[in-house]
Amino acid sequence: MGVTFKGESADYRAARDRLLQSEIALRRQMKAVATERRAQPPGPLVEMDCQFERIGAGGKPQKVRLSDLFES
């Protein structure tokens, strides 16, 4: 790929170049999957409003509904 470092072997450079190509392919695949995800139509409504606990004021547990987490 044109970049070499002092003391690296040809085997090391070849392995690093292969890894770089794999990382580039992975990044492209992740972007493609994200594009597909954004293109999905809206899913069904969630009928059950689950409750979770979070750390509230003063570090005390506080109940929060799923619908509250996505309010705008």
mmCIF file with all atom_site columns, C-alpha atoms in Angstrom:
data_model
loop_
_atom_site.group_PDB
_atom_site.id
_atom_site.type_symbol
_atom_site.label_atom_id
_atom_site.label_alt_id
_atom_site.label_comp_id
_atom_site.label_asym_id
_atom_site.label_entity_id
_atom_site.label_seq_id
_atom_site.pdbx_PDB_ins_code
_atom_site.Cartn_x
_atom_site.Cartn_y
_atom_site.Cartn_z
_atom_site.occupancy
_atom_site.B_iso_or_equiv
_atom_site.pdbx_formal_charge
_atom_site.auth_seq_id
_atom_site.auth_comp_id
_atom_site.auth_asym_id
_atom_site.auth_atom_id
_atom_site.pdbx_PDB_model_num
ATOM 1  C CA . MET A 1 1  ? 0.000   0.000   0.000  1.00 0.00 ? 1  MET A CA 1
ATOM 2  C CA . GLY A 1 2  ? 3.047   2.244   -0.053 1.00 0.00 ? 2  GLY A CA 1
ATOM 3  C CA . VAL A 1 3  ? 3.484   2.649   3.706  1.00 0.00 ? 3  VAL A CA 1
ATOM 4  C CA . THR A 1 4  ? 6.288   0.838   5.492  1.00 0.00 ? 4  THR A CA 1
ATOM 5  C CA . PHE A 1 5  ? 7.818   1.174   8.913  1.00 0.00 ? 5  PHE A CA 1
ATOM 6  C CA . LYS A 1 6  ? 11.420  0.677   9.937  1.00 0.00 ? 6  LYS A CA 1
ATOM 7  C CA . GLY A 1 7  ? 12.126  -2.917  10.886 1.00 0.00 ? 7  GLY A CA 1
ATOM 8  C CA . GLU A 1 8  ? 8.932   -4.475  9.522  1.00 0.00 ? 8  GLU A CA 1
ATOM 9  C CA . SER A 1 9  ? 9.218   -7.669  7.515  1.00 0.00 ? 9  SER A CA 1
ATOM 10 C CA . ALA A 1 10 ? 7.598   -8.265  4.150  1.00 0.00 ? 10 ALA A CA 1
ATOM 11 C CA . ASP A 1 11 ? 5.303   -10.841 5.825  1.00 0.00 ? 11 ASP A CA 1
ATOM 12 C CA . TYR A 1 12 ? 4.213   -8.301  8.422  1.00 0.00 ? 12 TYR A CA 1
ATOM 13 C CA . ARG A 1 13 ? 3.503   -5.634  5.789  1.00 0.00 ? 13 ARG A CA 1
ATOM 14 C CA . ALA A 1 14 ? 1.520   -8.099  3.648  1.00 0.00 ? 14 ALA A CA 1
ATOM 15 C CA . ALA A 1 15 ? -0.549  -9.160  6.670  1.00 0.00 ? 15 ALA A CA 1
ATOM 16 C CA . ARG A 1 16 ? -1.205  -5.531  7.638  1.00 0.00 ? 16 ARG A CA 1
ATOM 17 C CA . ASP A 1 17 ? -2.253  -4.672  4.078  1.00 0.00 ? 17 ASP A CA 1
ATOM 18 C CA . ARG A 1 18 ? -4.667  -7.644  4.010  1.00 0.00 ? 18 ARG A CA 1
ATOM 19 C CA . LEU A 1 19 ? -6.084  -6.541  7.364  1.00 0.00 ? 19 LEU A CA 1
ATOM 20 C CA . LEU A 1 20 ? -6.572  -3.003  6.065  1.00 0.00 ? 20 LEU A CA 1
ATOM 21 C CA . GLN A 1 21 ? -8.474  -4.313  3.048  1.00 0.00 ? 21 GLN A CA 1
ATOM 22 C CA . SER A 1 22 ? -10.673 -6.419  5.343  1.00 0.00 ? 22 SER A CA 1
ATOM 23 C CA . GLU A 1 23 ? -11.362 -3.393  7.551  1.00 0.00 ? 23 GLU A CA 1
ATOM 24 C CA . ILE A 1 24 ? -12.306 -1.286  4.506  1.00 0.00 ? 24 ILE A CA 1
ATOM 25 C CA . ALA A 1 25 ? -14.682 -4.024  3.295  1.00 0.00 ? 25 ALA A CA 1
ATOM 26 C CA . LEU A 1 26 ? -16.199 -4.293  6.780  1.00 0.00 ? 26 LEU A CA 1
ATOM 27 C CA . ARG A 1 27 ? -16.792 -0.534  6.952  1.00 0.00 ? 27 ARG A CA 1
ATOM 28 C CA . ARG A 1 28 ? -18.504 -0.592  3.558  1.00 0.00 ? 28 ARG A CA 1
ATOM 29 C CA . GLN A 1 29 ? -20.694 -3.506  4.640  1.00 0.00 ? 29 GLN A CA 1
ATOM 30 C CA . MET A 1 30 ? -21.640 -1.712  7.880  1.00 0.00 ? 30 MET A CA 1
ATOM 31 C CA . LYS A 1 31 ? -22.639 1.375   5.906  1.00 0.00 ? 31 LYS A CA 1
ATOM 32 C CA . ALA A 1 32 ? -24.712 -0.741  3.506  1.00 0.00 ? 32 ALA A CA 1
ATOM 33 C CA . VAL A 1 33 ? -26.527 -2.439  6.395  1.00 0.00 ? 33 VAL A CA 1
ATOM 34 C CA . ALA A 1 34 ? -27.201 0.936   8.046  1.00 0.00 ? 34 ALA A CA 1
ATOM 35 C CA . THR A 1 35 ? -28.684 2.205   4.779  1.00 0.00 ? 35 THR A CA 1
ATOM 36 C CA . GLU A 1 36 ? -30.932 -0.867  4.571  1.00 0.00 ? 36 GLU A CA 1
ATOM 37 C CA . ARG A 1 37 ? -32.002 -0.378  8.194  1.00 0.00 ? 37 ARG A CA 1
ATOM 38 C CA . ARG A 1 38 ? -32.965 3.253   7.578  1.00 0.00 ? 38 ARG A CA 1
ATOM 39 C CA . ALA A 1 39 ? -34.977 2.211   4.493  1.00 0.00 ? 39 ALA A CA 1
ATOM 40 C CA . GLN A 1 40 ? -37.170 -0.192  6.474  1.00 0.00 ? 40 GLN A CA 1
ATOM 41 C CA . PRO A 1 41 ? -40.835 0.751   6.749  1.00 0.00 ? 41 PRO A CA 1
ATOM 42 C CA . PRO A 1 42 ? -42.165 1.511   10.239 1.00 0.00 ? 42 PRO A CA 1
ATOM 43 C CA . GLY A 1 43 ? -42.717 -1.609  12.312 1.00 0.00 ? 43 GLY A CA 1
ATOM 44 C CA . PRO A 1 44 ? -45.776 -2.574  14.295 1.00 0.00 ? 44 PRO A CA 1
ATOM 45 C CA . LEU A 1 45 ? -46.829 -0.609  17.351 1.00 0.00 ? 45 LEU A CA 1
ATOM 46 C CA . VAL A 1 46 ? -45.681 -2.045  20.645 1.00 0.00 ? 46 VAL A CA 1
ATOM 47 C CA . GLU A 1 47 ? -48.814 -2.608  22.679 1.00 0.00 ? 47 GLU A CA 1
ATOM 48 C CA . MET A 1 48 ? -47.117 -3.400  25.987 1.00 0.00 ? 48 MET A CA 1
ATOM 49 C CA . ASP A 1 49 ? -45.480 -0.426  27.708 1.00 0.00 ? 49 ASP A CA 1
ATOM 50 C CA . CYS A 1 50 ? -42.649 -2.161  29.567 1.00 0.00 ? 50 CYS A CA 1
ATOM 51 C CA . GLN A 1 51 ? -41.084 -0.616  32.636 1.00 0.00 ? 51 GLN A CA 1
ATOM 52 C CA . PHE A 1 52 ? -37.410 -0.407  33.408 1.00 0.00 ? 52 PHE A CA 1
ATOM 53 C CA . GLU A 1 53 ? -35.365 0.934   36.275 1.00 0.00 ? 53 GLU A CA 1
ATOM 54 C CA . ARG A 1 54 ? -32.776 3.624   35.851 1.00 0.00 ? 54 ARG A CA 1
ATOM 55 C CA . ILE A 1 55 ? -30.698 5.632   38.248 1.00 0.00 ? 55 ILE A CA 1
ATOM 56 C CA . GLY A 1 56 ? -32.666 8.733   39.054 1.00 0.00 ? 56 GLY A CA 1
ATOM 57 C CA . ALA A 1 57 ? -32.015 11.850  41.115 1.00 0.00 ? 57 ALA A CA 1
ATOM 58 C CA . GLY A 1 58 ? -29.731 11.271  44.067 1.00 0.00 ? 58 GLY A CA 1
ATOM 59 C CA . GLY A 1 59 ? -28.635 7.893   42.668 1.00 0.00 ? 59 GLY A CA 1
ATOM 60 C CA . LYS A 1 60 ? -31.916 6.234   43.630 1.00 0.00 ? 60 LYS A CA 1
ATOM 61 C CA . PRO A 1 61 ? -33.652 3.706   41.353 1.00 0.00 ? 61 PRO A CA 1
ATOM 62 C CA . GLN A 1 62 ? -36.472 5.209   39.343 1.00 0.00 ? 62 GLN A CA 1
ATOM 63 C CA . LYS A 1 63 ? -39.060 3.416   37.192 1.00 0.00 ? 63 LYS A CA 1
ATOM 64 C CA . VAL A 1 64 ? -39.392 4.586   33.595 1.00 0.00 ? 64 VAL A CA 1
ATOM 65 C CA . ARG A 1 65 ? -41.759 3.369   30.889 1.00 0.00 ? 65 ARG A CA 1
ATOM 66 C CA . LEU A 1 66 ? -40.505 2.383   27.455 1.00 0.00 ? 66 LEU A CA 1
ATOM 67 C CA . SER A 1 67 ? -42.760 5.009   25.880 1.00 0.00 ? 67 SER A CA 1
ATOM 68 C CA . ASP A 1 68 ? -41.126 7.692   28.072 1.00 0.00 ? 68 ASP A CA 1
ATOM 69 C CA . LEU A 1 69 ? -37.695 6.845   26.673 1.00 0.00 ? 69 LEU A CA 1
ATOM 70 C CA . PHE A 1 70 ? -38.751 7.857   23.159 1.00 0.00 ? 70 PHE A CA 1
ATOM 71 C CA . GLU A 1 71 ? -40.877 10.907  23.849 1.00 0.00 ? 71 GLU A CA 1
ATOM 72 C CA . SER A 1 72 ? -40.041 13.996  21.870 1.00 0.00 ? 72 SER A CA 1
#
